[in-house]
């Protein structure tokens, strides 16, 4: 029997066994690899005498094609089988009930922070953040509230160590200090975030939210403060007119200091902002004390400005008609799905508090 016939019989019977892909690939290289059987037969052609050469070459070519075709069809069969097996396994049962789908909601406090941030960004304020765990210096001393100052007692501070060096910030005002220490004036920032005081009843929660504002430049005065707050409150409550009054007050870090009330009335059981003769306190503010500016290496003879601290939760309660502050933090999913906001309503220009 000729060599070619032997190869053909041998490999046809091999290939017709039930082979896997790797075994077929092995046969392919045994035949057609660099030193494969078929390749070696091709190399022989030159040494065959002329009378037989043509016949041998044509038989060899035919054998090569037959083997190649057989190999290709075997590989194809295996791949087809594999696809069919997968299709069989991954059949979708369209009669199954759908999985339940829960859509998250934005908490009213987060929504309010986003709205406040968007309003102040439009008038040139950038957003700063500070840590919830502060040192005593940034929270009090640098803000002209030295040890034994009576204002310290008013804050019901959560201290974190016996030496009273670390604490949960009682207001967002330490972000003023952090901002002014790391940069040079002018400053025009707001700083929303969590604040803490040991206090709990229907209108106080041990954790609450404030947004600090700070604008320091040459020639900034109380009129700028009034204009800025007036603009903010109108934008926030989406009203044309607002009644606002500045009441003299005291904060160690501002001089003069004021608390701001807005006028409102109750109509059909709902709060209407900007009308009526009732007053509601919403923020503390004032001109930044020269001592505070000196503490952060800003020359008070060259630069002055104002600061304010707004209670965010209170604004959210007013705008969205929520009457118990504690409900904000009870994590009741039904409450959230009622008072929460659709994620798509969030303004995109605020990068959000790290939550
Ligand atoms: N930090 C003050 C508070 O928590 C509010 C405030 C901020 C007052 C900035 C004046 C200026 O009550």
Short mmCIF file of C-alpha atoms and ligand atoms in Angstrom, two decimals:
data_model
loop_
_atom_site.label_atom_id
_atom_site.label_comp_id
_atom_site.label_asym_id
_atom_site.label_seq_id
_atom_site.Cartn_x
_atom_site.Cartn_y
_atom_site.Cartn_z
CA UNK A 1 0.00 0.00 0.00
CA UNK A 2 1.34 3.44 -0.89
CA UNK A 3 2.35 5.87 1.85
CA UNK A 4 -0.44 8.21 0.90
CA UNK A 5 -3.04 5.49 1.09
CA UNK A 6 -1.75 4.52 4.53
CA UNK A 7 -1.92 8.08 5.76
CA UNK A 8 -5.42 8.44 4.41
CA UNK A 9 -6.75 5.24 6.01
CA UNK A 10 -5.05 5.90 9.27
CA UNK A 11 -6.17 9.51 9.67
CA UNK A 12 -9.66 9.07 8.28
CA UNK A 13 -10.33 6.40 10.86
CA UNK A 14 -8.78 8.54 13.60
CA UNK A 15 -10.79 11.59 12.64
CA UNK A 16 -14.01 9.62 12.56
CA UNK A 17 -13.72 8.70 16.20
CA UNK A 18 -15.49 10.90 18.71
CA UNK A 19 -12.80 13.54 19.19
CA UNK A 20 -12.65 16.77 21.10
CA UNK A 21 -11.39 20.09 19.78
CA UNK A 22 -7.92 19.77 21.26
CA UNK A 23 -7.45 16.26 19.84
CA UNK A 24 -8.46 17.41 16.37
CA UNK A 25 -6.08 20.34 16.61
CA UNK A 26 -3.34 17.90 17.56
CA UNK A 27 -4.05 15.81 14.44
CA UNK A 28 -4.04 18.98 12.37
CA UNK A 29 -0.55 19.78 13.53
CA UNK A 30 0.60 16.13 13.12
CA UNK A 31 -0.41 16.40 9.49
CA UNK A 32 0.17 19.97 8.47
CA UNK A 33 2.64 21.27 11.02
CA UNK A 34 6.19 22.13 9.99
CA UNK A 35 7.31 18.49 10.22
CA UNK A 36 3.84 17.04 9.78
CA UNK A 37 3.22 13.94 7.67
CA UNK A 38 1.64 15.78 4.75
CA UNK A 39 4.22 18.55 4.86
CA UNK A 40 7.02 15.93 4.68
CA UNK A 41 5.36 14.28 1.68
CA UNK A 42 5.41 17.62 -0.11
CA UNK A 43 9.10 17.93 0.61
CA UNK A 44 9.63 14.51 -1.03
CA UNK A 45 8.21 15.58 -4.40
CA UNK A 46 11.52 16.91 -5.68
CA UNK A 47 13.31 13.56 -5.20
CA UNK A 48 10.74 11.43 -7.00
CA UNK A 49 11.62 10.44 -10.55
CA UNK A 50 9.97 12.47 -13.23
CA UNK A 51 7.62 9.79 -14.60
CA UNK A 52 5.84 9.38 -11.23
CA UNK A 53 6.19 12.90 -9.90
CA UNK A 54 3.08 14.38 -11.51
CA UNK A 55 0.82 11.57 -10.40
CA UNK A 56 2.21 11.61 -6.85
CA UNK A 57 1.84 15.38 -6.58
CA UNK A 58 -1.74 15.33 -7.74
CA UNK A 59 -2.66 12.45 -5.39
CA UNK A 60 -0.96 14.25 -2.55
CA UNK A 61 -2.89 17.46 -3.26
CA UNK A 62 -6.15 15.56 -3.34
CA UNK A 63 -5.33 13.84 -0.05
CA UNK A 64 -4.33 17.15 1.51
CA UNK A 65 -7.69 18.70 0.50
CA UNK A 66 -9.68 15.69 1.72
CA UNK A 67 -7.98 15.69 5.09
CA UNK A 68 -8.31 19.44 5.47
CA UNK A 69 -12.01 19.33 4.56
CA UNK A 70 -12.64 16.52 7.02
CA UNK A 71 -10.83 18.37 9.80
CA UNK A 72 -12.72 21.60 9.08
CA UNK A 73 -16.07 19.86 9.07
CA UNK A 74 -15.27 18.06 12.36
CA UNK A 75 -14.29 21.37 14.01
CA UNK A 76 -17.47 22.96 12.66
CA UNK A 77 -19.58 20.14 14.09
CA UNK A 78 -18.02 20.56 17.52
CA UNK A 79 -18.63 24.31 17.52
CA UNK A 80 -22.22 23.88 16.38
CA UNK A 81 -22.81 21.31 19.11
CA UNK A 82 -21.43 23.68 21.67
CA UNK A 83 -23.73 26.51 20.55
CA UNK A 84 -26.72 24.21 20.57
CA UNK A 85 -25.90 22.98 24.03
CA UNK A 86 -25.64 26.58 25.27
CA UNK A 87 -28.92 27.55 23.64
CA UNK A 88 -30.57 24.57 25.24
CA UNK A 89 -29.26 25.53 28.68
CA UNK A 90 -29.88 29.27 28.47
CA UNK A 91 -33.46 29.08 27.43
CA UNK A 92 -35.49 32.00 28.82
CA UNK A 93 -38.74 31.16 30.48
CA UNK A 94 -40.92 34.10 29.47
CA UNK A 95 -43.75 32.87 31.68
CA UNK A 96 -41.80 33.53 34.91
CA UNK A 97 -43.02 36.55 36.95
CA UNK A 98 -40.69 39.58 36.75
CA UNK A 99 -38.30 40.40 39.60
CA UNK A 100 -39.53 43.21 41.81
CA UNK A 101 -37.85 46.53 41.05
CA UNK A 102 -37.19 49.10 43.75
CA UNK A 103 -36.21 52.60 42.81
CA UNK A 104 -34.24 54.61 45.36
CA UNK A 105 -35.20 58.12 46.44
CA UNK A 106 -33.13 61.16 47.31
CA UNK A 107 -33.53 62.14 50.98
CA UNK A 108 -35.13 65.58 51.42
CA UNK A 109 -32.01 66.80 53.27
CA UNK A 110 -29.75 65.75 50.37
CA UNK A 111 -32.17 67.35 47.93
CA UNK A 112 -32.16 70.57 49.96
CA UNK A 113 -28.34 70.60 50.09
CA UNK A 114 -28.26 70.17 46.31
CA UNK A 115 -30.72 73.03 45.82
CA UNK A 116 -28.83 75.35 48.20
CA UNK A 117 -25.54 74.52 46.51
CA UNK A 118 -26.98 75.18 43.05
CA UNK A 119 -28.33 78.59 44.10
CA UNK A 120 -25.07 79.76 45.68
CA UNK A 121 -22.96 78.38 42.79
CA UNK A 122 -24.90 80.64 40.44
CA UNK A 123 -23.72 83.73 42.33
CA UNK A 124 -20.08 82.72 42.47
CA UNK A 125 -19.72 80.65 45.65
CA UNK A 126 -17.65 77.50 45.46
CA UNK A 127 -18.19 74.51 47.70
CA UNK A 128 -15.87 73.45 50.52
CA UNK A 129 -16.06 70.51 52.87
CA UNK A 130 -14.58 69.79 56.27
CA UNK A 131 -14.47 66.70 58.48
CA UNK A 132 -17.17 65.86 61.04
CA UNK A 133 -14.46 65.12 63.62
CA UNK A 134 -12.77 68.44 64.34
CA UNK A 135 -10.13 69.68 66.68
CA UNK A 136 -11.04 72.06 69.44
CA UNK A 137 -8.94 74.84 67.85
CA UNK A 138 -10.86 74.99 64.55
CA UNK A 139 -14.26 74.55 66.19
CA UNK A 140 -13.77 77.12 68.96
CA UNK A 141 -10.45 78.84 69.63
CA UNK A 142 -9.71 80.08 66.12
CA UNK A 143 -13.33 81.28 65.98
CA UNK A 144 -12.60 83.64 68.88
CA UNK A 145 -14.26 81.31 71.40
CA UNK A 146 -11.46 80.64 73.88
CA UNK A 147 -11.63 78.14 76.72
CA UNK A 148 -14.13 79.12 79.41
CA UNK A 149 -16.05 81.28 76.96
CA UNK A 150 -19.74 80.93 77.87
CA UNK A 151 -20.61 80.23 74.23
CA UNK A 152 -18.81 76.91 74.53
CA UNK A 153 -21.34 75.66 77.07
CA UNK A 154 -24.22 76.62 74.80
CA UNK A 155 -23.03 74.16 72.21
CA UNK A 156 -23.50 70.90 74.20
CA UNK A 157 -20.43 69.49 72.59
CA UNK A 158 -19.72 65.80 72.05
CA UNK A 159 -16.05 65.50 73.02
CA UNK A 160 -14.20 62.45 71.80
CA UNK A 161 -11.33 62.37 74.28
CA UNK A 162 -10.65 63.23 77.92
CA UNK A 163 -8.39 66.15 77.02
CA UNK A 164 -11.24 67.66 74.97
CA UNK A 165 -9.00 68.09 71.95
CA UNK A 166 -11.15 66.17 69.50
CA UNK A 167 -14.86 66.67 69.09
CA UNK A 168 -17.78 66.29 66.71
CA UNK A 169 -18.07 69.73 65.14
CA UNK A 170 -20.88 71.74 66.69
CA UNK A 171 -21.31 73.92 63.61
CA UNK A 172 -19.89 74.23 60.08
CA UNK A 173 -17.94 77.39 61.03
CA UNK A 174 -14.61 75.48 61.39
CA UNK A 175 -14.69 75.13 57.59
CA UNK A 176 -14.21 78.92 57.48
CA UNK A 177 -10.95 78.44 59.37
CA UNK A 178 -9.80 75.51 57.23
CA UNK A 179 -10.55 77.39 54.01
CA UNK A 180 -8.77 80.59 55.04
CA UNK A 181 -5.74 78.73 56.39
CA UNK A 182 -5.11 76.84 53.16
CA UNK A 183 -5.55 79.74 50.71
CA UNK A 184 -5.21 83.47 50.23
CA UNK A 185 -8.13 85.93 50.08
CA UNK A 186 -10.53 86.59 48.45
CA UNK A 187 -12.80 83.77 49.69
CA UNK A 188 -16.30 83.07 48.51
CA UNK A 189 -17.44 79.67 49.68
CA UNK A 190 -20.27 77.69 51.14
CA UNK A 191 -19.77 74.54 53.21
CA UNK A 192 -22.73 72.21 53.70
CA UNK A 193 -22.46 69.30 56.10
CA UNK A 194 -23.36 67.46 59.27
CA UNK A 195 -23.09 69.05 62.69
CA UNK A 196 -23.60 67.61 66.17
CA UNK A 197 -24.89 68.76 69.55
CA UNK A 198 -26.05 66.74 72.52
CA UNK A 199 -29.69 67.71 72.21
CA UNK A 200 -32.81 65.78 71.24
CA UNK A 201 -36.52 66.68 71.04
CA UNK A 202 -39.12 67.41 68.37
CA UNK A 203 -37.14 70.30 66.93
CA UNK A 204 -33.59 69.21 67.86
CA UNK A 205 -31.66 66.18 66.78
CA UNK A 206 -28.13 65.28 68.00
CA UNK A 207 -27.02 65.25 64.35
CA UNK A 208 -28.29 67.99 62.08
CA UNK A 209 -27.15 69.89 59.01
CA UNK A 210 -25.86 73.37 58.40
CA UNK A 211 -24.51 75.28 55.47
CA UNK A 212 -21.81 77.79 56.21
CA UNK A 213 -21.24 80.79 53.98
CA UNK A 214 -18.14 82.98 53.87
CA UNK A 215 -17.35 85.93 51.63
CA UNK A 216 -14.13 87.83 52.31
CA UNK A 217 -12.77 90.43 49.91
CA UNK A 218 -11.87 94.12 49.82
CA UNK A 219 -14.86 96.30 50.74
CA UNK A 220 -17.46 93.65 51.52
CA UNK A 221 -20.06 95.06 53.90
CA UNK A 222 -23.28 94.25 55.70
CA UNK A 223 -25.28 95.38 52.65
CA UNK A 224 -23.66 92.60 50.60
CA UNK A 225 -24.66 90.11 53.29
CA UNK A 226 -28.25 91.31 53.22
CA UNK A 227 -28.41 91.25 49.42
CA UNK A 228 -26.94 87.77 49.24
CA UNK A 229 -29.31 86.28 51.84
CA UNK A 230 -32.31 88.03 50.33
CA UNK A 231 -31.47 86.56 46.93
CA UNK A 232 -30.90 83.11 48.38
CA UNK A 233 -34.16 82.95 50.33
CA UNK A 234 -36.23 84.11 47.35
CA UNK A 235 -34.60 81.56 45.08
CA UNK A 236 -34.86 78.76 47.60
CA UNK A 237 -38.55 79.27 48.39
CA UNK A 238 -39.30 80.19 44.77
CA UNK A 239 -41.12 83.40 45.71
CA UNK A 240 -40.96 86.92 44.22
CA UNK A 241 -41.17 88.77 47.52
CA UNK A 242 -39.73 87.96 50.89
CA UNK A 243 -40.09 89.50 54.34
CA UNK A 244 -36.81 89.31 56.15
CA UNK A 245 -35.57 90.91 59.34
CA UNK A 246 -32.14 91.11 60.93
CA UNK A 247 -32.25 90.84 64.73
CA UNK A 248 -29.13 91.87 66.68
CA UNK A 249 -27.49 88.83 68.23
CA UNK A 250 -24.13 87.62 69.45
CA UNK A 251 -21.60 85.17 68.06
CA UNK A 252 -17.98 85.37 69.22
CA UNK A 253 -16.74 85.07 65.61
CA UNK A 254 -18.81 87.88 64.06
CA UNK A 255 -19.15 91.57 64.91
CA UNK A 256 -21.79 92.82 64.49
CA UNK A 257 -23.86 89.64 64.61
CA UNK A 258 -27.45 89.05 63.65
CA UNK A 259 -30.07 86.38 63.46
CA UNK A 260 -32.33 86.41 60.46
CA UNK A 261 -36.05 85.74 60.57
CA UNK A 262 -38.35 85.34 57.61
CA UNK A 263 -41.99 86.36 57.59
CA UNK A 264 -44.66 83.73 57.01
CA UNK A 265 -48.28 82.89 57.60
CA UNK A 266 -50.33 79.74 57.77
CA UNK A 267 -53.00 79.52 55.04
CA UNK A 268 -55.27 76.46 54.86
CA UNK A 269 -52.93 74.58 57.17
CA UNK A 270 -49.92 75.33 54.95
CA UNK A 271 -46.95 77.60 55.55
CA UNK A 272 -46.79 80.51 53.08
CA UNK A 273 -43.39 82.18 53.02
CA UNK A 274 -43.09 85.94 52.48
CA UNK A 275 -46.55 86.92 53.71
CA UNK A 276 -48.33 87.48 57.05
CA UNK A 277 -46.97 88.65 60.37
CA UNK A 278 -45.32 85.59 61.91
CA UNK A 279 -41.53 85.31 62.08
CA UNK A 280 -39.32 82.28 61.91
CA UNK A 281 -35.61 82.20 62.68
CA UNK A 282 -33.57 80.44 60.01
CA UNK A 283 -29.94 81.51 60.31
CA UNK A 284 -27.15 83.28 62.17
CA UNK A 285 -24.75 85.67 60.49
CA UNK A 286 -22.52 88.71 60.81
CA UNK A 287 -19.33 90.43 59.74
CA UNK A 288 -16.34 88.17 60.39
CA UNK A 289 -14.55 89.30 63.58
CA UNK A 290 -11.10 90.90 62.96
CA UNK A 291 -9.63 88.49 65.53
CA UNK A 292 -10.78 85.52 63.44
CA UNK A 293 -9.15 87.01 60.35
CA UNK A 294 -5.90 87.56 62.30
CA UNK A 295 -5.99 83.93 63.48
CA UNK A 296 -5.90 82.77 59.86
CA UNK A 297 -3.29 85.33 58.73
CA UNK A 298 -5.67 87.59 56.84
CA UNK A 299 -5.10 91.33 57.37
CA UNK A 300 -8.42 92.74 58.66
CA UNK A 301 -7.42 96.25 57.55
CA UNK A 302 -7.28 95.05 53.95
CA UNK A 303 -9.94 92.36 53.86
CA UNK A 304 -13.35 92.10 55.44
CA UNK A 305 -16.50 90.16 54.84
CA UNK A 306 -19.45 88.27 56.15
CA UNK A 307 -20.30 84.75 57.27
CA UNK A 308 -23.56 82.96 57.83
CA UNK A 309 -24.75 79.60 59.10
CA UNK A 310 -28.08 78.26 57.89
CA UNK A 311 -29.97 75.34 59.43
CA UNK A 312 -30.60 73.04 56.47
CA UNK A 313 -33.08 70.67 58.12
CA UNK A 314 -35.26 73.57 59.10
CA UNK A 315 -35.34 74.92 55.55
CA UNK A 316 -36.20 71.45 54.24
CA UNK A 317 -39.05 71.12 56.78
CA UNK A 318 -40.44 74.50 55.76
CA UNK A 319 -40.19 74.00 52.02
CA UNK A 320 -41.50 70.46 51.96
CA UNK A 321 -44.04 70.63 54.80
CA UNK A 322 -42.40 68.12 57.12
CA UNK A 323 -43.26 68.83 60.75
CA UNK A 324 -41.15 66.48 62.86
CA UNK A 325 -37.38 66.85 62.57
CA UNK A 326 -36.78 63.39 64.00
CA UNK A 327 -38.53 61.71 61.06
CA UNK A 328 -35.60 62.81 58.89
CA UNK A 329 -33.28 60.41 60.63
CA UNK A 330 -35.48 57.42 61.45
CA UNK A 331 -34.66 55.58 58.22
CA UNK A 332 -38.30 54.66 57.64
CA UNK A 333 -38.48 53.54 54.05
CA UNK A 334 -42.19 54.42 53.71
CA UNK A 335 -41.45 57.95 54.89
CA UNK A 336 -38.60 58.24 52.40
CA UNK A 337 -40.65 56.99 49.49
CA UNK A 338 -43.28 59.63 50.33
CA UNK A 339 -41.02 62.62 51.00
CA UNK A 340 -38.00 61.58 48.92
CA UNK A 341 -37.16 62.87 45.45
CA UNK A 342 -36.72 61.28 42.10
CA UNK A 343 -32.97 60.92 41.42
CA UNK A 344 -33.34 62.70 38.07
CA UNK A 345 -34.33 66.00 39.76
CA UNK A 346 -30.91 66.54 41.29
CA UNK A 347 -28.92 69.49 39.89
CA UNK A 348 -25.71 68.29 38.27
CA UNK A 349 -23.37 71.08 39.34
CA UNK A 350 -22.93 69.83 42.92
CA UNK A 351 -20.55 66.99 43.59
CA UNK A 352 -22.43 65.94 46.76
CA UNK A 353 -21.34 65.32 50.30
CA UNK A 354 -19.36 62.16 50.81
CA UNK A 355 -22.09 59.86 51.98
N1 LIG B 1 -22.06 78.91 63.69
C1 LIG B 1 -23.24 79.60 64.15
C2 LIG B 1 -24.17 78.58 64.80
O1 LIG B 1 -24.01 77.41 64.62
C3 LIG B 1 -23.95 80.27 63.00
C4 LIG B 1 -23.15 81.38 62.39
C5 LIG B 1 -22.32 81.11 61.32
C6 LIG B 1 -23.23 82.66 62.87
C7 LIG B 1 -21.57 82.11 60.76
C8 LIG B 1 -22.50 83.67 62.33
C9 LIG B 1 -21.68 83.40 61.27
O2 LIG B 1 -25.09 78.94 65.52
#
